[in-house]
PDB file of C-alpha atoms in Angstrom:
ATOM      1  CA  MET A 201      93.104 146.456 146.447  1.00  0.00           C
ATOM      2  CA  ALA A 202      89.567 145.168 145.665  1.00  0.00           C
ATOM      3  CA  SER A 203      89.375 142.005 143.611  1.00  0.00           C
ATOM      4  CA  MET A 204      87.870 141.901 140.120  1.00  0.00           C
ATOM      5  CA  ARG A 205      84.849 140.051 141.538  1.00  0.00           C
ATOM      6  CA  ASP A 206      84.235 142.765 144.157  1.00  0.00           C
ATOM      7  CA  ILE A 207      84.561 145.540 141.577  1.00  0.00           C
ATOM      8  CA  LYS A 208      82.190 143.757 139.193  1.00  0.00           C
ATOM      9  CA  ARG A 209      79.643 143.162 141.966  1.00  0.00           C
ATOM     10  CA  ARG A 210      79.759 146.797 143.061  1.00  0.00           C
ATOM     11  CA  ARG A 211      79.449 148.054 139.481  1.00  0.00           C
ATOM     12  CA  SER A 212      76.412 145.824 138.932  1.00  0.00           C
ATOM     13  CA  SER A 213      74.817 147.146 142.124  1.00  0.00           C
ATOM     14  CA  ILE A 214      75.324 150.777 141.079  1.00  0.00           C
ATOM     15  CA  GLN A 215      73.926 150.047 137.612  1.00  0.00           C
ATOM     16  CA  SER A 216      70.765 148.679 139.232  1.00  0.00           C
ATOM     17  CA  THR A 217      70.480 151.774 141.399  1.00  0.00           C
ATOM     18  CA  GLN A 218      71.002 153.980 138.361  1.00  0.00           C
ATOM     19  CA  GLN A 219      68.072 152.326 136.612  1.00  0.00           C
ATOM     20  CA  ILE A 220      65.885 153.158 139.613  1.00  0.00           C
ATOM     21  CA  THR A 221      66.999 156.802 139.747  1.00  0.00           C
ATOM     22  CA  LYS A 222      66.403 157.150 135.992  1.00  0.00           C
ATOM     23  CA  ALA A 223      62.877 155.791 136.382  1.00  0.00           C
ATOM     24  CA  MET A 224      62.170 158.068 139.354  1.00  0.00           C
ATOM     25  CA  LYS A 225      63.441 161.053 137.405  1.00  0.00           C
ATOM     26  CA  LEU A 226      61.092 160.276 134.517  1.00  0.00           C
ATOM     27  CA  VAL A 227      58.118 159.880 136.873  1.00  0.00           C
ATOM     28  CA  SER A 228      58.937 163.145 138.639  1.00  0.00           C
ATOM     29  CA  THR A 229      59.311 164.923 135.298  1.00  0.00           C
ATOM     30  CA  VAL A 230      55.816 163.863 134.212  1.00  0.00           C
ATOM     31  CA  LYS A 231      54.316 164.818 137.575  1.00  0.00           C
ATOM     32  CA  LEU A 232      56.159 168.127 137.521  1.00  0.00           C
ATOM     33  CA  GLN A 233      54.664 169.113 134.173  1.00  0.00           C
ATOM     34  CA  LYS A 234      51.149 168.606 135.527  1.00  0.00           C
ATOM     35  CA  ALA A 235      51.880 170.314 138.863  1.00  0.00           C
ATOM     36  CA  LYS A 236      53.690 173.194 137.140  1.00  0.00           C
ATOM     37  CA  SER A 237      50.733 173.870 134.843  1.00  0.00           C
ATOM     38  CA  ARG A 238      48.387 173.825 137.811  1.00  0.00           C
ATOM     39  CA  ALA A 239      50.577 176.193 139.817  1.00  0.00           C
ATOM     40  CA  GLU A 240      50.924 178.622 136.907  1.00  0.00           C
ATOM     41  CA  GLU A 241      47.163 178.618 136.370  1.00  0.00           C
ATOM     42  CA  THR A 242      46.285 179.235 140.017  1.00  0.00           C
ATOM     43  CA  ASN A 243      49.067 181.658 141.003  1.00  0.00           C
ATOM     44  CA  PRO A 244      47.549 184.801 139.433  1.00  0.00           C
ATOM     45  CA  TYR A 245      44.272 184.313 141.302  1.00  0.00           C
ATOM     46  CA  PHE A 246      45.906 183.873 144.695  1.00  0.00           C
ATOM     47  CA  ASN A 247      48.350 186.727 144.134  1.00  0.00           C
ATOM     48  CA  TYR A 248      45.490 189.072 143.253  1.00  0.00           C
ATOM     49  CA  MET A 249      43.495 187.758 146.207  1.00  0.00           C
ATOM     50  CA  TYR A 250      46.349 188.633 148.545  1.00  0.00           C
ATOM     51  CA  GLN A 251      46.898 192.067 147.000  1.00  0.00           C
ATOM     52  CA  THR A 252      43.169 192.859 147.027  1.00  0.00           C
ATOM     53  CA  VAL A 253      42.653 191.955 150.686  1.00  0.00           C
ATOM     54  CA  VAL A 254      45.752 193.875 151.791  1.00  0.00           C
ATOM     55  CA  SER A 255      44.704 196.915 149.728  1.00  0.00           C
ATOM     56  CA  MET A 256      41.168 196.694 151.081  1.00  0.00           C
ATOM     57  CA  LEU A 257      42.318 196.589 154.693  1.00  0.00           C
ATOM     58  CA  LYS A 258      44.691 199.533 154.107  1.00  0.00           C
ATOM     59  CA  HIS A 259      41.630 201.571 153.131  1.00  0.00           C
ATOM     60  CA  SER A 260      39.461 200.379 155.992  1.00  0.00           C
ATOM     61  CA  GLY A 261      40.568 202.840 158.641  1.00  0.00           C
ATOM     62  CA  THR A 262      40.715 201.651 162.255  1.00  0.00           C
ATOM     63  CA  ILE A 263      38.492 198.584 162.109  1.00  0.00           C
ATOM     64  CA  MET A 264      38.400 196.586 165.328  1.00  0.00           C
ATOM     65  CA  HIS A 265      38.016 192.996 164.194  1.00  0.00           C
ATOM     66  CA  PRO A 266      39.318 189.772 165.832  1.00  0.00           C
ATOM     67  CA  TYR A 267      41.167 188.778 162.642  1.00  0.00           C
ATOM     68  CA  LEU A 268      43.122 192.048 162.674  1.00  0.00           C
ATOM     69  CA  LYS A 269      44.555 191.791 166.177  1.00  0.00           C
ATOM     70  CA  ALA A 270      46.599 189.151 167.965  1.00  0.00           C
ATOM     71  CA  GLY A 271      44.769 186.802 170.306  1.00  0.00           C
ATOM     72  CA  THR A 272      45.410 186.648 174.025  1.00  0.00           C
ATOM     73  CA  SER A 273      47.069 183.214 173.782  1.00  0.00           C
ATOM     74  CA  SER A 274      50.841 183.043 173.419  1.00  0.00           C
ATOM     75  CA  LYS A 275      50.467 179.875 171.338  1.00  0.00           C
ATOM     76  CA  LYS A 276      51.090 180.112 167.605  1.00  0.00           C
ATOM     77  CA  ALA A 277      49.842 177.736 164.910  1.00  0.00           C
ATOM     78  CA  VAL A 278      52.206 176.914 162.045  1.00  0.00           C
ATOM     79  CA  VAL A 279      50.815 175.085 159.028  1.00  0.00           C
ATOM     80  CA  VAL A 280      53.876 173.192 157.731  1.00  0.00           C
ATOM     81  CA  ILE A 281      53.696 171.788 154.188  1.00  0.00           C
ATOM     82  CA  THR A 282      56.233 169.096 153.242  1.00  0.00           C
ATOM     83  CA  SER A 283      55.984 165.775 151.375  1.00  0.00           C
ATOM     84  CA  ASN A 284      55.093 162.224 152.358  1.00  0.00           C
ATOM     85  CA  ARG A 285      58.194 160.829 150.632  1.00  0.00           C
ATOM     86  CA  GLY A 286      61.901 161.553 150.674  1.00  0.00           C
ATOM     87  CA  LEU A 287      64.520 161.424 147.902  1.00  0.00           C
ATOM     88  CA  ALA A 288      63.836 165.056 147.061  1.00  0.00           C
ATOM     89  CA  GLY A 289      67.143 166.656 147.993  1.00  0.00           C
ATOM     90  CA  GLY A 290      66.809 169.375 150.613  1.00  0.00           C
ATOM     91  CA  TYR A 291      63.115 170.041 149.919  1.00  0.00           C
ATOM     92  CA  ASN A 292      61.750 168.772 153.256  1.00  0.00           C
ATOM     93  CA  SER A 293      64.711 169.716 155.428  1.00  0.00           C
ATOM     94  CA  ASN A 294      64.646 173.313 154.157  1.00  0.00           C
ATOM     95  CA  VAL A 295      61.034 173.787 155.307  1.00  0.00           C
ATOM     96  CA  VAL A 296      61.774 172.174 158.676  1.00  0.00           C
ATOM     97  CA  LYS A 297      64.839 174.398 159.101  1.00  0.00           C
ATOM     98  CA  LEU A 298      62.686 177.411 158.259  1.00  0.00           C
ATOM     99  CA  VAL A 299      60.478 176.621 161.265  1.00  0.00           C
ATOM    100  CA  THR A 300      63.259 175.685 163.696  1.00  0.00           C
ATOM    101  CA  ASP A 301      65.323 178.788 162.804  1.00  0.00           C
ATOM    102  CA  SER A 302      62.359 181.174 162.701  1.00  0.00           C
ATOM    103  CA  GLY A 303      62.963 182.605 166.172  1.00  0.00           C
ATOM    104  CA  LEU A 304      59.548 181.380 167.326  1.00  0.00           C
ATOM    105  CA  LYS A 305      59.765 179.529 170.644  1.00  0.00           C
ATOM    106  CA  LYS A 306      59.292 175.778 170.366  1.00  0.00           C
ATOM    107  CA  GLU A 307      57.056 175.607 173.422  1.00  0.00           C
ATOM    108  CA  ASP A 308      54.694 178.210 171.928  1.00  0.00           C
ATOM    109  CA  LEU A 309      54.141 176.432 168.614  1.00  0.00           C
ATOM    110  CA  LYS A 310      51.343 174.123 167.538  1.00  0.00           C
ATOM    111  CA  ILE A 311      52.196 172.369 164.279  1.00  0.00           C
ATOM    112  CA  TYR A 312      49.477 171.666 161.728  1.00  0.00           C
ATOM    113  CA  ALA A 313      51.429 169.175 159.633  1.00  0.00           C
ATOM    114  CA  ILE A 314      50.758 168.503 155.961  1.00  0.00           C
ATOM    115  CA  GLY A 315      53.266 165.832 154.921  1.00  0.00           C
ATOM    116  CA  ASN A 316      54.814 162.976 156.892  1.00  0.00           C
ATOM    117  CA  LYS A 317      58.417 164.134 156.487  1.00  0.00           C
ATOM    118  CA  GLY A 318      57.871 167.500 158.148  1.00  0.00           C
ATOM    119  CA  ARG A 319      55.708 166.003 160.893  1.00  0.00           C
ATOM    120  CA  GLU A 320      58.271 163.317 161.724  1.00  0.00           C
ATOM    121  CA  ALA A 321      61.201 165.750 161.725  1.00  0.00           C
ATOM    122  CA  LEU A 322      59.479 168.324 163.951  1.00  0.00           C
ATOM    123  CA  GLU A 323      58.092 165.638 166.256  1.00  0.00           C
ATOM    124  CA  ARG A 324      61.614 164.299 166.795  1.00  0.00           C
ATOM    125  CA  ARG A 325      62.700 167.818 167.754  1.00  0.00           C
ATOM    126  CA  GLY A 326      60.005 168.048 170.421  1.00  0.00           C
ATOM    127  CA  TYR A 327      57.429 170.231 168.640  1.00  0.00           C
ATOM    128  CA  GLU A 328      53.745 169.758 169.451  1.00  0.00           C
ATOM    129  CA  ILE A 329      51.795 168.261 166.543  1.00  0.00           C
ATOM    130  CA  ALA A 330      48.265 169.636 166.889  1.00  0.00           C
ATOM    131  CA  SER A 331      46.884 168.078 163.679  1.00  0.00           C
ATOM    132  CA  ASP A 332      48.107 165.855 160.869  1.00  0.00           C
ATOM    133  CA  TYR A 333      46.794 166.283 157.310  1.00  0.00           C
ATOM    134  CA  SER A 334      49.469 164.228 155.564  1.00  0.00           C
ATOM    135  CA  GLY A 335      47.011 162.567 153.202  1.00  0.00           C
ATOM    136  CA  VAL A 336      46.102 165.952 151.717  1.00  0.00           C
ATOM    137  CA  ILE A 337      49.426 166.583 149.981  1.00  0.00           C
ATOM    138  CA  ASP A 338      49.138 163.610 147.596  1.00  0.00           C
ATOM    139  CA  ALA A 339      46.299 165.258 145.630  1.00  0.00           C
ATOM    140  CA  PRO A 340      45.316 168.600 147.192  1.00  0.00           C
ATOM    141  CA  VAL A 341      41.948 170.148 146.367  1.00  0.00           C
ATOM    142  CA  TYR A 342      40.336 173.406 147.458  1.00  0.00           C
ATOM    143  CA  GLU A 343      38.039 171.616 149.925  1.00  0.00           C
ATOM    144  CA  ASP A 344      41.095 170.303 151.804  1.00  0.00           C
ATOM    145  CA  ALA A 345      42.427 173.832 152.216  1.00  0.00           C
ATOM    146  CA  ALA A 346      38.993 175.008 153.406  1.00  0.00           C
ATOM    147  CA  ALA A 347      38.847 172.242 156.047  1.00  0.00           C
ATOM    148  CA  ILE A 348      42.300 173.130 157.385  1.00  0.00           C
ATOM    149  CA  CYS A 349      41.338 176.813 157.409  1.00  0.00           C
ATOM    150  CA  ARG A 350      38.175 176.114 159.408  1.00  0.00           C
ATOM    151  CA  GLN A 351      40.074 174.208 162.093  1.00  0.00           C
ATOM    152  CA  ALA A 352      42.808 176.847 162.362  1.00  0.00           C
ATOM    153  CA  LEU A 353      40.297 179.718 162.532  1.00  0.00           C
ATOM    154  CA  LYS A 354      38.237 177.859 165.120  1.00  0.00           C
ATOM    155  CA  ALA A 355      41.329 177.532 167.324  1.00  0.00           C
ATOM    156  CA  PHE A 356      42.056 181.247 166.763  1.00  0.00           C
ATOM    157  CA  GLN A 357      38.508 182.307 167.637  1.00  0.00           C
ATOM    158  CA  GLU A 358      38.481 180.144 170.757  1.00  0.00           C
ATOM    159  CA  GLU A 359      41.830 181.727 171.728  1.00  0.00           C
ATOM    160  CA  GLU A 360      43.692 178.430 171.761  1.00  0.00           C
ATOM    161  CA  ILE A 361      46.193 180.206 169.513  1.00  0.00           C
ATOM    162  CA  GLY A 362      47.021 183.885 169.061  1.00  0.00           C
ATOM    163  CA  GLU A 363      48.707 183.805 165.641  1.00  0.00           C
ATOM    164  CA  ILE A 364      48.685 181.656 162.492  1.00  0.00           C
ATOM    165  CA  TYR A 365      51.712 181.090 160.228  1.00  0.00           C
ATOM    166  CA  LEU A 366      52.248 179.173 156.999  1.00  0.00           C
ATOM    167  CA  ALA A 367      55.513 177.396 156.094  1.00  0.00           C
ATOM    168  CA  TYR A 368      55.779 176.043 152.560  1.00  0.00           C
ATOM    169  CA  THR A 369      57.981 176.027 149.445  1.00  0.00           C
ATOM    170  CA  HIS A 370      57.282 178.706 146.845  1.00  0.00           C
ATOM    171  CA  PHE A 371      57.597 177.441 143.259  1.00  0.00           C
ATOM    172  CA  LYS A 372      59.555 179.939 141.156  1.00  0.00           C
ATOM    173  CA  ASN A 373      60.408 177.689 138.223  1.00  0.00           C
ATOM    174  CA  THR A 374      61.532 174.150 137.476  1.00  0.00           C
ATOM    175  CA  VAL A 375      64.956 174.546 139.119  1.00  0.00           C
ATOM    176  CA  SER A 376      64.244 177.254 141.696  1.00  0.00           C
ATOM    177  CA  HIS A 377      62.156 176.702 144.839  1.00  0.00           C
ATOM    178  CA  GLU A 378      62.130 179.015 147.851  1.00  0.00           C
ATOM    179  CA  PRO A 379      60.991 178.010 151.370  1.00  0.00           C
ATOM    180  CA  LYS A 380      58.744 180.697 152.868  1.00  0.00           C
ATOM    181  CA  LEU A 381      57.262 181.481 156.276  1.00  0.00           C
ATOM    182  CA  MET A 382      54.215 183.774 156.126  1.00  0.00           C
ATOM    183  CA  LYS A 383      52.192 185.286 158.950  1.00  0.00           C
ATOM    184  CA  LEU A 384      48.508 184.931 158.088  1.00  0.00           C
ATOM    185  CA  LEU A 385      46.693 186.056 161.239  1.00  0.00           C
ATOM    186  CA  PRO A 386      46.378 188.623 162.552  1.00  0.00           C
ATOM    187  CA  VAL A 387      46.468 190.234 159.118  1.00  0.00           C
ATOM    188  CA  GLU A 388      49.302 192.757 159.011  1.00  0.00           C
ATOM    189  CA  ILE A 389      49.234 195.830 156.804  1.00  0.00           C
ATOM    190  CA  ASP A 390      52.465 197.459 155.604  1.00  0.00           C
ATOM    191  CA  GLU A 391      51.863 201.123 156.355  1.00  0.00           C
ATOM    192  CA  THR A 392      55.196 202.190 154.851  1.00  0.00           C
ATOM    193  CA  GLU A 393      54.073 201.520 151.265  1.00  0.00           C
ATOM    194  CA  SER A 394      53.076 204.679 149.461  1.00  0.00           C
ATOM    195  CA  ASN A 395      49.591 204.902 148.026  1.00  0.00           C
ATOM    196  CA  GLU A 396      48.104 207.972 146.393  1.00  0.00           C
ATOM    197  CA  ASP A 397      44.552 207.213 147.530  1.00  0.00           C
ATOM    198  CA  ALA A 398      45.468 205.872 150.969  1.00  0.00           C
ATOM    199  CA  ASN A 399      43.108 208.355 152.624  1.00  0.00           C
ATOM    200  CA  ILE A 400      40.072 207.066 150.720  1.00  0.00           C
ATOM    201  CA  LEU A 401      38.249 204.763 153.130  1.00  0.00           C
ATOM    202  CA  MET A 402      36.529 201.527 152.147  1.00  0.00           C
ATOM    203  CA  ASN A 403      32.772 201.245 152.671  1.00  0.00           C
ATOM    204  CA  TYR A 404      31.299 197.882 153.678  1.00  0.00           C
ATOM    205  CA  GLU A 405      27.797 196.576 153.091  1.00  0.00           C
ATOM    206  CA  PRO A 406      26.045 195.643 155.340  1.00  0.00           C
ATOM    207  CA  ASN A 407      28.906 196.306 157.822  1.00  0.00           C
ATOM    208  CA  ASP A 408      32.637 195.768 158.139  1.00  0.00           C
ATOM    209  CA  GLU A 409      32.434 192.952 160.708  1.00  0.00           C
ATOM    210  CA  GLU A 410      30.111 190.756 158.642  1.00  0.00           C
ATOM    211  CA  ALA A 411      32.103 191.441 155.481  1.00  0.00           C
ATOM    212  CA  LEU A 412      35.423 190.520 157.080  1.00  0.00           C
ATOM    213  CA  ASP A 413      33.860 187.403 158.636  1.00  0.00           C
ATOM    214  CA  MET A 414      33.264 186.218 155.054  1.00  0.00           C
ATOM    215  CA  ILE A 415      36.336 187.634 153.306  1.00  0.00           C
ATOM    216  CA  ILE A 416      39.164 186.661 155.692  1.00  0.00           C
ATOM    217  CA  PRO A 417      38.350 182.898 155.801  1.00  0.00           C
ATOM    218  CA  LYS A 418      38.231 182.824 151.978  1.00  0.00           C
ATOM    219  CA  TYR A 419      41.507 184.755 151.920  1.00  0.00           C
ATOM    220  CA  ILE A 420      43.205 182.280 154.307  1.00  0.00           C
ATOM    221  CA  THR A 421      41.785 179.291 152.414  1.00  0.00           C
ATOM    222  CA  SER A 422      43.089 180.729 149.148  1.00  0.00           C
ATOM    223  CA  LEU A 423      46.595 181.093 150.577  1.00  0.00           C
ATOM    224  CA  PHE A 424      46.489 177.531 151.949  1.00  0.00           C
ATOM    225  CA  TYR A 425      45.397 176.104 148.607  1.00  0.00           C
ATOM    226  CA  GLY A 426      47.912 178.181 146.662  1.00  0.00           C
ATOM    227  CA  ALA A 427      50.673 176.977 148.996  1.00  0.00           C
ATOM    228  CA  LEU A 428      49.594 173.332 148.554  1.00  0.00           C
ATOM    229  CA  VAL A 429      49.684 173.610 144.768  1.00  0.00           C
ATOM    230  CA  GLU A 430      53.095 175.301 144.803  1.00  0.00           C
ATOM    231  CA  ALA A 431      54.433 172.752 147.292  1.00  0.00           C
ATOM    232  CA  VAL A 432      53.476 169.830 145.049  1.00  0.00           C
ATOM    233  CA  ALA A 433      55.211 171.458 142.064  1.00  0.00           C
ATOM    234  CA  SER A 434      58.286 172.264 144.178  1.00  0.00           C
ATOM    235  CA  GLU A 435      58.472 168.718 145.535  1.00  0.00           C
ATOM    236  CA  ASN A 436      58.446 167.133 142.087  1.00  0.00           C
ATOM    237  CA  GLY A 437      60.934 169.697 140.785  1.00  0.00           C
ATOM    238  CA  ALA A 438      63.267 168.992 143.713  1.00  0.00           C
ATOM    239  CA  ARG A 439      62.921 165.227 143.283  1.00  0.00           C
ATOM    240  CA  MET A 440      63.589 165.456 139.546  1.00  0.00           C
ATOM    241  CA  GLN A 441      66.796 167.405 140.218  1.00  0.00           C
ATOM    242  CA  ALA A 442      67.864 165.017 142.981  1.00  0.00           C
ATOM    243  CA  MET A 443      67.323 161.945 140.791  1.00  0.00           C
ATOM    244  CA  ASP A 444      69.093 163.592 137.862  1.00  0.00           C
ATOM    245  CA  SER A 445      72.068 164.322 140.101  1.00  0.00           C
ATOM    246  CA  ALA A 446      72.015 160.779 141.502  1.00  0.00           C
ATOM    247  CA  THR A 447      71.921 159.325 137.964  1.00  0.00           C
ATOM    248  CA  SER A 448      74.888 161.466 136.909  1.00  0.00           C
ATOM    249  CA  ASN A 449      76.845 160.466 140.015  1.00  0.00           C
ATOM    250  CA  ALA A 450      76.092 156.797 139.347  1.00  0.00           C
ATOM    251  CA  GLU A 451      77.358 157.205 135.779  1.00  0.00           C
ATOM    252  CA  GLU A 452      80.641 158.627 137.071  1.00  0.00           C
ATOM    253  CA  MET A 453      81.012 155.825 139.618  1.00  0.00           C
ATOM    254  CA  ILE A 454      80.311 153.170 136.975  1.00  0.00           C
ATOM    255  CA  SER A 455      82.913 154.738 134.679  1.00  0.00           C
ATOM    256  CA  ASP A 456      85.464 154.799 137.506  1.00  0.00           C
ATOM    257  CA  LEU A 457      84.746 151.194 138.495  1.00  0.00           C
ATOM    258  CA  SER A 458      84.960 150.070 134.853  1.00  0.00           C
ATOM    259  CA  LEU A 459      88.416 151.648 134.634  1.00  0.00           C
ATOM    260  CA  LYS A 460      89.498 149.918 137.850  1.00  0.00           C
ATOM    261  CA  TYR A 461      88.084 146.612 136.597  1.00  0.00           C
ATOM    262  CA  ASN A 462      89.952 146.870 133.292  1.00  0.00           C
ATOM    263  CA  ARG A 463      93.191 147.746 135.097  1.00  0.00           C
ATOM    264  CA  ALA A 464      92.753 144.792 137.467  1.00  0.00           C
ATOM    265  CA  ARG A 465      91.969 142.496 134.523  1.00  0.00           C
ATOM    266  CA  GLN A 466      95.002 143.767 132.629  1.00  0.00           C
ATOM    267  CA  GLY A 467      97.153 143.238 135.699  1.00  0.00           C
ATOM    268  CA  SER A 468      95.810 139.713 136.111  1.00  0.00           C
ATOM    269  CA  ILE A 469      96.550 138.856 132.460  1.00  0.00           C
ATOM    270  CA  THR A 470     100.049 140.347 132.718  1.00  0.00           C
ATOM    271  CA  GLN A 471     100.722 138.297 135.832  1.00  0.00           C
ATOM    272  CA  GLU A 472      99.559 135.092 134.145  1.00  0.00           C
ATOM    273  CA  LEU A 473     101.748 135.763 131.097  1.00  0.00           C
ATOM    274  CA  THR A 474     104.733 136.454 133.350  1.00  0.00           C
ATOM    275  CA  GLU A 475     104.195 133.171 135.192  1.00  0.00           C
ATOM    276  CA  ILE A 476     103.859 131.263 131.897  1.00  0.00           C
ATOM    277  CA  ILE A 477     107.055 132.818 130.475  1.00  0.00           C
ATOM    278  CA  ALA A 478     108.915 132.182 133.734  1.00  0.00           C
ATOM    279  CA  GLY A 479     107.725 128.555 133.763  1.00  0.00           C
ATOM    280  CA  ALA A 480     108.777 128.030 130.117  1.00  0.00           C
ATOM    281  CA  ALA A 481     112.205 129.547 130.823  1.00  0.00           C
ATOM    282  CA  ALA A 482     112.689 127.241 133.815  1.00  0.00           C
ATOM    283  CA  ILE A 483     111.823 124.153 131.730  1.00  0.00           C
ATOM    284  CA  SER A 484     114.211 125.101 128.951  1.00  0.00           C
TER     285      SER A 484
END
């Protein structure tokens, strides 16, 4: 059985850890409120952007454009958004698992990493890291998403890659975050969805190729930026929950150790009294 000194030392150590987890929870809560507001403000725009482009392409007939067909290369780019720090529960590992369990062959993937944790995990598993944008995730702005988009599209146009995917965590609400893997290029249209005016074709000015050359990059950039904003909110939400759980667990451990300490102290006092009474009886 552990001595009273050992129990006291361990309880003190856990109390110190609990103070840290409480502080981290408070910091994450404040950051979450800001990131949540930003995500809620930007989500409608990016959702409508996605719906508009998909609807537009459904009404475009049989347009032959590079962005609408797979490239000749078997390589696939995956933009993976994780965090630069841990202590966020399963936030990072869920995104990594999404990529490793996607069914896409490891040797065919080029990882465009945003976040040290995802880059390190995939690198350990033997995935090729084509680019690292880990500094972006700390304070993402639209220009960062545009820069990543330009590099990915350049690789697509030069046929270094044939497809582009996006792996990130979708922010539903404070306690619910869903890892997602989206195929961005070539743009795929769901022909099974019913649409009353599906036969009405879209007219482009000056022509469809020039229009799509402008629209698709903005569309991809919008999805990248939307994913970055949602990822930041999801990360802080996950960290807040993880620190809250750690604080609660520490409280339970401290309570358990306090009970053990009191029992050990009571046992020590009882033993001392017994020895005193036994000594007095022997003298008399």
